[in-house]
Coordinates of C-alpha atoms and ligand atoms in Angstrom, one line a residue:
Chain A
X1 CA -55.3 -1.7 3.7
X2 CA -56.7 -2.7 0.6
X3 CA -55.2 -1.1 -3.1
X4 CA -56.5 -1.2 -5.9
X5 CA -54.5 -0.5 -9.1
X6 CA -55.9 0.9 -11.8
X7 CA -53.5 0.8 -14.7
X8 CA -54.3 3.0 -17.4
X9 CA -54.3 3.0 -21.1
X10 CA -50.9 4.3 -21.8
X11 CA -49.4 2.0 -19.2
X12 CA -50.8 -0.7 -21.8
X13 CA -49.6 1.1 -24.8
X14 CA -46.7 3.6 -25.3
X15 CA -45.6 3.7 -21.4
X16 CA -45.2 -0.6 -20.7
X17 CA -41.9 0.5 -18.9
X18 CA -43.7 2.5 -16.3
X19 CA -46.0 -0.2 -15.7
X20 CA -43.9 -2.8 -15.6
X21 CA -41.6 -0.7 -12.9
X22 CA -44.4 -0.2 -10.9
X23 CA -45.1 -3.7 -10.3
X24 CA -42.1 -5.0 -10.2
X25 CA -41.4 -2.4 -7.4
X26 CA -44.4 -2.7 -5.5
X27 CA -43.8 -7.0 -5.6
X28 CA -39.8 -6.3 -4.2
X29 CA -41.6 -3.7 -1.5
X30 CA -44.5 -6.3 -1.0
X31 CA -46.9 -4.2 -0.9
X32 CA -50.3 -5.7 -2.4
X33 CA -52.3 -4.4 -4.9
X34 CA -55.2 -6.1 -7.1
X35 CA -55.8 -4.9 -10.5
X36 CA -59.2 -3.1 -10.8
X37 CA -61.7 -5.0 -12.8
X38 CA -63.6 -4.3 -15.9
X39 CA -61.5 -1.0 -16.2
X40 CA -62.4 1.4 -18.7
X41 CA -60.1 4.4 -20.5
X42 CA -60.8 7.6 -18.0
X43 CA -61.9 9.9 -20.7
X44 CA -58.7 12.3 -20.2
X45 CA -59.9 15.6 -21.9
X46 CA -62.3 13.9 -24.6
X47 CA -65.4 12.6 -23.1
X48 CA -66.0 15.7 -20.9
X49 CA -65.9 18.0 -24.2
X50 CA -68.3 16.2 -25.8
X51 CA -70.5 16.1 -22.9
X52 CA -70.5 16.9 -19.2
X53 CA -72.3 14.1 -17.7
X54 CA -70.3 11.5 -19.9
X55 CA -67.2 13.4 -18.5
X56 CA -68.3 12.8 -15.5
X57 CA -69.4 9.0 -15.6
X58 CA -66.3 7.6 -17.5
X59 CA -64.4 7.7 -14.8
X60 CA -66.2 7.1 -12.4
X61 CA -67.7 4.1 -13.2
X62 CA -63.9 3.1 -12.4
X63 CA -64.2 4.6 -9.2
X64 CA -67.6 2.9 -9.0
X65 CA -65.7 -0.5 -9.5
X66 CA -63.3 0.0 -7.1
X67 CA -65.7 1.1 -4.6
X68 CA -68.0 -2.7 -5.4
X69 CA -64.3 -4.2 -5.4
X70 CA -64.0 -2.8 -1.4
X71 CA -60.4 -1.1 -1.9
X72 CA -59.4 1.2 0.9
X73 CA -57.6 3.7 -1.9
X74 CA -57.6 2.8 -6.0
X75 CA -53.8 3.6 -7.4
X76 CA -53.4 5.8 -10.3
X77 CA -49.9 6.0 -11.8
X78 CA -50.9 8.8 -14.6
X79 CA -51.3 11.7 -13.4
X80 CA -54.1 12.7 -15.7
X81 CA -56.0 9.6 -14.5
X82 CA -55.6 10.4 -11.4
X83 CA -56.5 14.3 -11.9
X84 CA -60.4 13.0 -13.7
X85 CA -61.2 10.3 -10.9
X86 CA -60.5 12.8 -8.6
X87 CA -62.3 15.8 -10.0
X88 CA -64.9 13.7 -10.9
X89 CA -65.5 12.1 -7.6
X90 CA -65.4 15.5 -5.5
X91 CA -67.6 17.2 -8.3
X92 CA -70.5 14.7 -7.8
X93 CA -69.8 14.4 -3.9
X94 CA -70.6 17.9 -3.7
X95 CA -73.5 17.5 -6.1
X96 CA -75.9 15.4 -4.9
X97 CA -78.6 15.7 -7.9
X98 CA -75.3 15.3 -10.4
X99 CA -74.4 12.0 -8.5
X100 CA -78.2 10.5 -8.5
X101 CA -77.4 11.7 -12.7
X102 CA -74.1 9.5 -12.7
X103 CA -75.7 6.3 -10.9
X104 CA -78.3 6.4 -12.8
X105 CA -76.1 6.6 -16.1
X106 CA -73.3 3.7 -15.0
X107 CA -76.8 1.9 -12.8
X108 CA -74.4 1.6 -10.4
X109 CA -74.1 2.9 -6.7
X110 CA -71.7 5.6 -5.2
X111 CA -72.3 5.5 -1.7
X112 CA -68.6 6.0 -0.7
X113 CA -66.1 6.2 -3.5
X114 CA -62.5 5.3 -2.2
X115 CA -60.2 7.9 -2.9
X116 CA -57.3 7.7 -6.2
X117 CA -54.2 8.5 -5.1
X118 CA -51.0 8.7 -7.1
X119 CA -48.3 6.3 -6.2
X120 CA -45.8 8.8 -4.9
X121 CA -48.9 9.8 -2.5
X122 CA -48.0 5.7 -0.6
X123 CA -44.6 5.8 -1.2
X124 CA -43.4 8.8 -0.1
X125 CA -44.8 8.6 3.3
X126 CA -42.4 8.6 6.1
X127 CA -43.7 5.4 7.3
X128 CA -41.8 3.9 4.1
X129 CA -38.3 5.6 4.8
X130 CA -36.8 2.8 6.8
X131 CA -38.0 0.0 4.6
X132 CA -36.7 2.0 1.4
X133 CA -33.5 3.0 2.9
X134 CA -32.7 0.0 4.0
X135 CA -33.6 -2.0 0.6
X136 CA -30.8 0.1 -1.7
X137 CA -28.6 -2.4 -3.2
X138 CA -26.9 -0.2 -6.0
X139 CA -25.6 3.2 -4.6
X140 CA -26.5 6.0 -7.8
X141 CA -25.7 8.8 -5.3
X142 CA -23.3 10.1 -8.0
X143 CA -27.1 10.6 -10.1
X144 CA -27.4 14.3 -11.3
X145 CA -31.0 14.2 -12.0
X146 CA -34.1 16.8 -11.7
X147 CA -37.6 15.9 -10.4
X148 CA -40.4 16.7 -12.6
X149 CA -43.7 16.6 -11.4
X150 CA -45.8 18.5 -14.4
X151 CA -49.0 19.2 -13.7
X152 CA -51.9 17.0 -12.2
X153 CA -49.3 15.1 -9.2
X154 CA -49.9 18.0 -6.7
X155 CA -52.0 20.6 -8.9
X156 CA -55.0 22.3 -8.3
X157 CA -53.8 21.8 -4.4
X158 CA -57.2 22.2 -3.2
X159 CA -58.5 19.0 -5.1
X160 CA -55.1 17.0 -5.3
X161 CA -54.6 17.6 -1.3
X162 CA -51.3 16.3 -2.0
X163 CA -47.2 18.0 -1.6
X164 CA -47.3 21.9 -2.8
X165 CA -48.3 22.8 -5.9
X166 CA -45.4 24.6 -7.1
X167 CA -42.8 23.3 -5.3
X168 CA -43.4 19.6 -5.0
X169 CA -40.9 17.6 -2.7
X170 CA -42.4 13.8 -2.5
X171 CA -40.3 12.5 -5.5
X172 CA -37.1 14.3 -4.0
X173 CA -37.5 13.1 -0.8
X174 CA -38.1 9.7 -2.1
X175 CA -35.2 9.8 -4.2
X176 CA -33.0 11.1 -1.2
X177 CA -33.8 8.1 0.6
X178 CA -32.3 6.3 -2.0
X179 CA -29.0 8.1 -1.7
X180 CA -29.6 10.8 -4.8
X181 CA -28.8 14.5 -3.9
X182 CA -31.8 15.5 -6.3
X183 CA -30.6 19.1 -7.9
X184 CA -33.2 21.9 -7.6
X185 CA -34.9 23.9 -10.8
X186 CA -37.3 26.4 -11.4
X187 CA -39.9 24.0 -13.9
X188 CA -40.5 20.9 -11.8
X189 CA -44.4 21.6 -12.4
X190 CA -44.7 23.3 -16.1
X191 CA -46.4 21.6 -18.8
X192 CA -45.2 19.6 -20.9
X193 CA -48.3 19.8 -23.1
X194 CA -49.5 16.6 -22.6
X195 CA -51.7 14.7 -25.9
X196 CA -50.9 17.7 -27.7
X197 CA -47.7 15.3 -29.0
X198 CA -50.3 14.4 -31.4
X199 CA -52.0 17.0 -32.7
X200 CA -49.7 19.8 -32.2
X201 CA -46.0 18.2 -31.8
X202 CA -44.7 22.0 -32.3
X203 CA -46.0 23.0 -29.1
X204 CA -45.0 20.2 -27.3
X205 CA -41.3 20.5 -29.0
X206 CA -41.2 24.2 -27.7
X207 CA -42.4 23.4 -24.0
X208 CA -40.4 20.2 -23.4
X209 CA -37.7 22.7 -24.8
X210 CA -38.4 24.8 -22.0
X211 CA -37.6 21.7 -19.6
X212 CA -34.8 20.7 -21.2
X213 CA -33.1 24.1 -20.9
X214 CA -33.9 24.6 -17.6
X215 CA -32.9 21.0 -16.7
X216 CA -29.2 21.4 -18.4
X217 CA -28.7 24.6 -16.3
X218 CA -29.3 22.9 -13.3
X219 CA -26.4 20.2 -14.3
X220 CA -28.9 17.5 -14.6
X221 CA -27.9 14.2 -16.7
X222 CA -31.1 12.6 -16.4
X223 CA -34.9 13.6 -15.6
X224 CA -37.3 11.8 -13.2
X225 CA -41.2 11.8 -13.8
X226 CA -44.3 10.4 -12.6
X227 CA -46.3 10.4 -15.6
X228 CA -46.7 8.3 -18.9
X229 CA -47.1 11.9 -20.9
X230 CA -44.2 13.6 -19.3
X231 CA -42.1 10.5 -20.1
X232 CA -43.8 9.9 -23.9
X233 CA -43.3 14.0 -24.2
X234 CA -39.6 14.2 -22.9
X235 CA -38.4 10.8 -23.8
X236 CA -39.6 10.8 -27.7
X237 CA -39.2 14.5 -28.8
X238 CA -35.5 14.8 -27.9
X239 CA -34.5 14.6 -31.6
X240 CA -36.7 17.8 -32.9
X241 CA -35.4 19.7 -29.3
X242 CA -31.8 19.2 -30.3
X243 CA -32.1 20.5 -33.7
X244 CA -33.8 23.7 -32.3
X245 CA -31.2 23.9 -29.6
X246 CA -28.2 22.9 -31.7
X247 CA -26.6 20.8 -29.9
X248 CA -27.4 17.1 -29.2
X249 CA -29.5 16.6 -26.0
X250 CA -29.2 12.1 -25.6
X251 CA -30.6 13.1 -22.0
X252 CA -32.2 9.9 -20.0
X253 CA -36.3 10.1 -19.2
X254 CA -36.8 8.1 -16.0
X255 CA -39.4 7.0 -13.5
X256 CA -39.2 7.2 -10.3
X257 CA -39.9 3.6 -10.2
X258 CA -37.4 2.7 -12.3
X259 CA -35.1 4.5 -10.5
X260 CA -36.2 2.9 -7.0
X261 CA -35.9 -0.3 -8.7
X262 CA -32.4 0.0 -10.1
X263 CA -31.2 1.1 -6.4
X264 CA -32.5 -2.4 -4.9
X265 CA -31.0 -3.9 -7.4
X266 CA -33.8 -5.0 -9.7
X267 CA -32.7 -6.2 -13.6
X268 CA -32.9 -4.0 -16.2
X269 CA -35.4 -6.3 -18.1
X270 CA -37.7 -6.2 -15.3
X271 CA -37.8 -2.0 -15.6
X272 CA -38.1 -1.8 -18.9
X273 CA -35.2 0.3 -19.5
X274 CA -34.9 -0.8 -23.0
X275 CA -37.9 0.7 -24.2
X276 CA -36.7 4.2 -24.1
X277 CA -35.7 6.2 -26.7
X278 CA -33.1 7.5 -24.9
X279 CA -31.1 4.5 -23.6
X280 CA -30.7 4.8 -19.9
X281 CA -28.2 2.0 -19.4
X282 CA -25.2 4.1 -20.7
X283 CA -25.5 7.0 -17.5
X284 CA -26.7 4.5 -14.5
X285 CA -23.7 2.0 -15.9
X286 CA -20.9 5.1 -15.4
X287 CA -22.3 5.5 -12.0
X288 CA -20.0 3.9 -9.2
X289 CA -22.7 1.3 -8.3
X290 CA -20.9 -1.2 -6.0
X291 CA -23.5 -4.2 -5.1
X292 CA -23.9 -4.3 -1.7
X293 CA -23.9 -7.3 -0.6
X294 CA -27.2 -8.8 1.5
Chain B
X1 CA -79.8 32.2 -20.3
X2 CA -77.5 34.5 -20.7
X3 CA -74.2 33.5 -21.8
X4 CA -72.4 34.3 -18.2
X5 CA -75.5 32.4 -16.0
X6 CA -75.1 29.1 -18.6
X7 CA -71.1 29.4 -17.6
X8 CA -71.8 29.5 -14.6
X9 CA -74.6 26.4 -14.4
X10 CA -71.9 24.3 -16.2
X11 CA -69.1 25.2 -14.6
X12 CA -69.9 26.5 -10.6
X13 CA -67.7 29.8 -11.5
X14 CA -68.6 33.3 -10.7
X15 CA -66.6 34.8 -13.2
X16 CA -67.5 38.8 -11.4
X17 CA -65.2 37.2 -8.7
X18 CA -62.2 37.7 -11.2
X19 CA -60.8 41.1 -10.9
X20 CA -58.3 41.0 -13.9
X21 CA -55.2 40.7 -12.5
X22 CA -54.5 38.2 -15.0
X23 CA -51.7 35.5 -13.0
X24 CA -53.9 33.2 -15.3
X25 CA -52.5 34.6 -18.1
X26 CA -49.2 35.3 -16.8
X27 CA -48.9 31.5 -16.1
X28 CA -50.7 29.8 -18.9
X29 CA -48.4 27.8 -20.9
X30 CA -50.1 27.8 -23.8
X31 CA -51.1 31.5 -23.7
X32 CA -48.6 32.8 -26.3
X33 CA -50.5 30.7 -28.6
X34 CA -54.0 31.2 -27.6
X35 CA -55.9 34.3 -29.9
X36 CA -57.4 35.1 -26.1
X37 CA -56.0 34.6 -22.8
X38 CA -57.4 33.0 -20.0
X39 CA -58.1 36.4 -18.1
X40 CA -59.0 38.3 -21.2
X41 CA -61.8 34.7 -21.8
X42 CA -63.0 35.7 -18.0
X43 CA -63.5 38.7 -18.7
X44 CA -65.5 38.4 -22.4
X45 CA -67.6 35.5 -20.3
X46 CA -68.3 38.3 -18.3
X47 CA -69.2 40.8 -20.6
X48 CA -71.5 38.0 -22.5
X49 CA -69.3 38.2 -25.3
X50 CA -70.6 34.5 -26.5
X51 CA -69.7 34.5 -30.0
X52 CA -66.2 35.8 -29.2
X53 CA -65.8 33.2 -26.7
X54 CA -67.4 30.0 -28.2
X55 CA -65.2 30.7 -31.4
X56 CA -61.9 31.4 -29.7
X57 CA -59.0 28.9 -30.4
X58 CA -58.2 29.9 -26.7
X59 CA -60.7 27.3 -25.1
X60 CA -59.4 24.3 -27.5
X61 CA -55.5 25.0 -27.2
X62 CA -56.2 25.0 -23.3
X63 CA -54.2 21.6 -21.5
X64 CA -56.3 21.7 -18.4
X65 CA -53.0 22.4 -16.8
X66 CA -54.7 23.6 -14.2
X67 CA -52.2 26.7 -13.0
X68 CA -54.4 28.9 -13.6
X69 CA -57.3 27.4 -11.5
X70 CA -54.0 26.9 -8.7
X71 CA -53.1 30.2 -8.5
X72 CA -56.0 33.0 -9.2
X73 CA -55.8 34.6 -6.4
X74 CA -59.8 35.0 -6.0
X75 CA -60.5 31.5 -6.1
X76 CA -62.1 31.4 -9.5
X77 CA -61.0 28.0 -11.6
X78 CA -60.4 29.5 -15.4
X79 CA -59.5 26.2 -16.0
X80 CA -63.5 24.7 -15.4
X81 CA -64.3 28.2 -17.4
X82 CA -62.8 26.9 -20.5
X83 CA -64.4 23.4 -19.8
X84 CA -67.6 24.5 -19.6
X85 CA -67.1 27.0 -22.7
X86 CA -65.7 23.9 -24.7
X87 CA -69.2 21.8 -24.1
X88 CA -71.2 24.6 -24.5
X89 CA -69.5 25.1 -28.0
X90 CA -70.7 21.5 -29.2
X91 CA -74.0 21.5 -28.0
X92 CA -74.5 24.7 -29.9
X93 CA -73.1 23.4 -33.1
X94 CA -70.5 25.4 -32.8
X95 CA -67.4 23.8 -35.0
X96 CA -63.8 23.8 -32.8
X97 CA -62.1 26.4 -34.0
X98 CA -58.7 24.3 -34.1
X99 CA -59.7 21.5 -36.1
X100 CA -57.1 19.5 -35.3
X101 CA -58.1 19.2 -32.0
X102 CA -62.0 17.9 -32.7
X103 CA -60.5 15.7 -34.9
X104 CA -58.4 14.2 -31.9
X105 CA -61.3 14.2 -29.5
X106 CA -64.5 12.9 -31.5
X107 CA -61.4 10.0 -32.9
X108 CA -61.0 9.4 -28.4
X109 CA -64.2 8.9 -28.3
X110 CA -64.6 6.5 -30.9
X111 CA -62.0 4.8 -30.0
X112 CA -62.8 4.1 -26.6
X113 CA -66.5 3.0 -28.7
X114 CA -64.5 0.1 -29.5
X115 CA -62.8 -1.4 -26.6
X116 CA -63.4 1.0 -24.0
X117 CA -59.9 1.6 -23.1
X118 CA -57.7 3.3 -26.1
X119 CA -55.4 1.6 -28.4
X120 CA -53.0 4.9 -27.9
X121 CA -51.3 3.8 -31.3
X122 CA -54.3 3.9 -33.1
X123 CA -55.5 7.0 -31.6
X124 CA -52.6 8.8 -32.6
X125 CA -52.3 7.3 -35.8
X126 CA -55.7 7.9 -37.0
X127 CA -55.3 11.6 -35.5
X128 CA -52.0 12.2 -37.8
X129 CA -53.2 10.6 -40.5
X130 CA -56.2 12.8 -41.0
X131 CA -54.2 16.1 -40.1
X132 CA -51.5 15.5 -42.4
X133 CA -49.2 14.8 -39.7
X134 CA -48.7 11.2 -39.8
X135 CA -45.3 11.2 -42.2
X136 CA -42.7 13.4 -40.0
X137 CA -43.8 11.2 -36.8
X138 CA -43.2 7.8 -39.1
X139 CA -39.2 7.5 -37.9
X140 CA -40.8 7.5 -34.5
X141 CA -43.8 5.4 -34.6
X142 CA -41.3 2.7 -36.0
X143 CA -38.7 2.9 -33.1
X144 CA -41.4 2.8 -30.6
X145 CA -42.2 -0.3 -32.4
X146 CA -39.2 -1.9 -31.9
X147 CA -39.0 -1.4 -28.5
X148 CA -42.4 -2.6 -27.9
X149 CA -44.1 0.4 -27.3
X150 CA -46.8 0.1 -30.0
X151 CA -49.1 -2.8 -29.2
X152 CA -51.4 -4.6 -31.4
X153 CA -54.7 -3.1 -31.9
X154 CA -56.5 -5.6 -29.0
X155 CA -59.9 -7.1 -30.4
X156 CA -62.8 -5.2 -30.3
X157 CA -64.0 -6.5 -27.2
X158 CA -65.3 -4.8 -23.5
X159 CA -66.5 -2.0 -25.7
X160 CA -69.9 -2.6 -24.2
X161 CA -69.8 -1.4 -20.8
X162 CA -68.5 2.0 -22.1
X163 CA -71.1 2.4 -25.0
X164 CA -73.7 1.7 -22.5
X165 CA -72.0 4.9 -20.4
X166 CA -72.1 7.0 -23.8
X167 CA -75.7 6.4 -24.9
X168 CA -77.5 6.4 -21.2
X169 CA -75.3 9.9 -20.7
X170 CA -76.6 11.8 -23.8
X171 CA -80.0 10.5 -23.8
X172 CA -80.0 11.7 -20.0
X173 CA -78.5 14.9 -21.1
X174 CA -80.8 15.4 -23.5
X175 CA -83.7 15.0 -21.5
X176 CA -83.0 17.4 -19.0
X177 CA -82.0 20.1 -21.5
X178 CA -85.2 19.0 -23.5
Ligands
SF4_301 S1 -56.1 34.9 -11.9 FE1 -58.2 34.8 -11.3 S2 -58.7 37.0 -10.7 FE2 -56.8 37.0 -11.9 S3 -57.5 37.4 -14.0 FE3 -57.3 35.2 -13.8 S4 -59.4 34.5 -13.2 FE4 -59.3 36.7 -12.9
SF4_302 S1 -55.6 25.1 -17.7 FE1 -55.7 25.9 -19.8 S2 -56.0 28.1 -19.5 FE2 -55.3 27.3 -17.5 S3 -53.1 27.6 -17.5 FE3 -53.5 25.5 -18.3 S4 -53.6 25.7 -20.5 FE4 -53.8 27.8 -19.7

């Protein structure tokens, strides 16, 4: 099978550590993946509000790429990436007179775009349990941590096609492999309100609030996510959060590749731990931990 | 065409499907904030209440979350509602009601002009600069900086392929509405 990987903006920006997680997982799993060329930004919520057809045709002159590149499936770490390649491939599939509008736009065929999955999608297929399982170097079973899928991993299920909507279980199951007892919580797919950090950091304050609270009642130390803007929202707003909750909060943002990578023993330095605002290292180093050896 | 059909054209929704139960709303983060909610927006598109709807803050606070599109039990997306409210808005003229928020969208835009992909920093920079947001967010900006989170602005290169995509999609767009 052929992957593409399609990066991202954020990945190149504010969210390095997720990127540099992902690859450095996917190089210790060897699984291959080839970076999509002449990638452009996917538009997010932008380009479709200024027009439909542009909102259309941004990202999928990605998918058009990727399709001229001959991947079997294009990887999307952001979620919200991933949500726009997919809405706008199945929009145009079923709309044959929009389509012959977007070829003619990026002059560029789609005769059979490959489908964007999210990387959770490949890893946490059972056909990866034994190779996972059997790659943990660094036991963090004693890891009380929530999964947080926010919004566009599994959501709207009939487009996504991917684990349940509201109760999504890939990033548990993946992290069970690993050895951590993930805790359950009622929020694992609210908003965190997303760009709003931006423009309206109040909201995002009061949701991520929200996430926090209901994270600390389930006895979680740390969160996991599979998004740049879940991890920019949760990981940088912790300061205003306390202050409205009055009490410190100091609670670890992590990806789920970080985390993977950390079991099998990866460095630090290669997951980017020390780009957080919220330093990690301090919970993972309490943990037990003993090296296996090879 | 009337308010409801143009919906409807831009956005595949039959909004008579909805029958007001309103799990939109119930589920909506953002609906404590919006002036209406998503079911009470369904409803006015219905009812051809255009100027109501175009000049809600409702269809500009709106995430594209999606739970409302995942749960309405009649199989009715709100969530491409408010899209296709949102373009119709701009190609009226119609001014975003939360400034903030066109300010952060036409600023995307013209980012991605430049390079195609987004310099995030710049983008949200630029953004809090010209909403008078920019100072609180300063401690943060910096630390993200030190920990290599803020990149240089990259060159204003491979902006090309992308302008190409913006100017062939509104001249298009314009010629079929013309
Ligand atoms: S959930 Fe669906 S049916 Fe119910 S009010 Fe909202 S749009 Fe209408
Ligand atoms: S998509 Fe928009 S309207 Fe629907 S629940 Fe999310 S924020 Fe609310």
């Amino acid at each position: 099978m052929k992957l593409g990987y399609y990066p991202g903006c954020s990945l190149e920006g504010i969210s390095a550590e997720y990127d540099e997680s992902i690859r450095a997982l996917f190089a210790h799993l060897e699984i291959t993946m080839e970076d999509l060329p002449d990638w452009i930004c996917c538009g997010t919520l932008a380009a479709p509000s200024l027009s439909r057809l542009l909102g259309l045709a941004t990202p999928l002159w990605n998918v058009a790429q990727a399709e001229k590149a001959g991947y079997d499936k294009l990887i999307a770490p952001c979620s919200a990436c991933l949500y726009h390649f997919k809405h706008a491939t199945q929009t145009v599939t079923e709309n044959p007179s929009l389509r012959a509008d977007v070829e003619a736009v990026l002059e560029l065929p789609l005769d059979s775009p490959p489908p964007t999955i999210h990387p959770l999608e490949l890893l946490s297929d059972n056909s990866f349990e034994m190779r996972i399982r059997a790659s943990v170097k660094r036991d963090l079973s004693d890891l009380k941590a929530v999964c947080y899928y926010g919004c566009h991993i599994s959501r709207p299920a009939k487009l996504m096609q991917f684990d349940d909507p509201e109760n999504p279980q890939s990033m548990d199951r993946l992290l069970n492999w690993i050895g951590i007892q993930t805790l359950d919580w009622p929020r694992k797919v609210d908003c965190c309100g997303a760009h709003f950090s931006m423009i309206k950091p109040d909201i995002v304050v009061d949701m991520c609030q929200r996430l926090f609270e209901s994270a600390l009642e389930a006895g979680a130390e740390a969160i996991i996510v599979g998004c740049p803007m879940c991890h920019a929202n949760l990981d940088t707003r912790q300061n205003a959060i306390a202050a409205k909750l009055g009490h410190a909060l100091n609670m670890p943002v992590l990806y789920f590749s970080q985390v993977l990578g950390y079991a099998f023993g990866l460095p630090g330095e290669k997951l980017g731990f020390k780009r957080h605002i919220v330093d990690p290292l301090p919970l993972l180093k309490c943990l037990k931990l003993e090296v296996t050896s090879d | 065409m009337a308010f409801r059909d143009e919906i409807q054209a831009l956005s595949g929704q039959n909004v008579n499907l909805c029958f007001q139960c309103s799990k939109c709303s119930s589920g909506c983060p953002l609906a404590d904030k919006m002036d209406l909610k998503p079911a009470q927006v369904m409803h006015s598109i219905r009812l051809g209440r255009a100027d109501s709807v175009l000049n809600s803050q409702a269809i500009w606070l709106c995430v594209d979350c999606e739970t409302c599109t995942s749960r309405c039990p009649q199989d009715v997306e709100p969530a491409a509602a408010m899209a296709a409210v949102r373009v119709l808005a701009l190609q009226k003229g119609i001014k975003p009601s939360v400034k903030v928020i066109d300010i952060y969208y036409r600023g995307f835009v013209d980012n991605m002009r430049l390079n195609g992909k987004i310099h995030d920093a710049s983008v949200a920079g630029i953004t809090q600069l010209l909403t008078g947001q920019l100072i609180p967010d300063l401690p943060l900006a910096m630390k993200l900086l030190v920990r290599g989170r803020v990149k240089p602005p990259p060159l204003p290169l491979g902006g090309g392929r992308f302008r190409k995509i913006y100017r062939n999609a509104l001249a298009k767009e314009k010629e079929s509405r013309a």
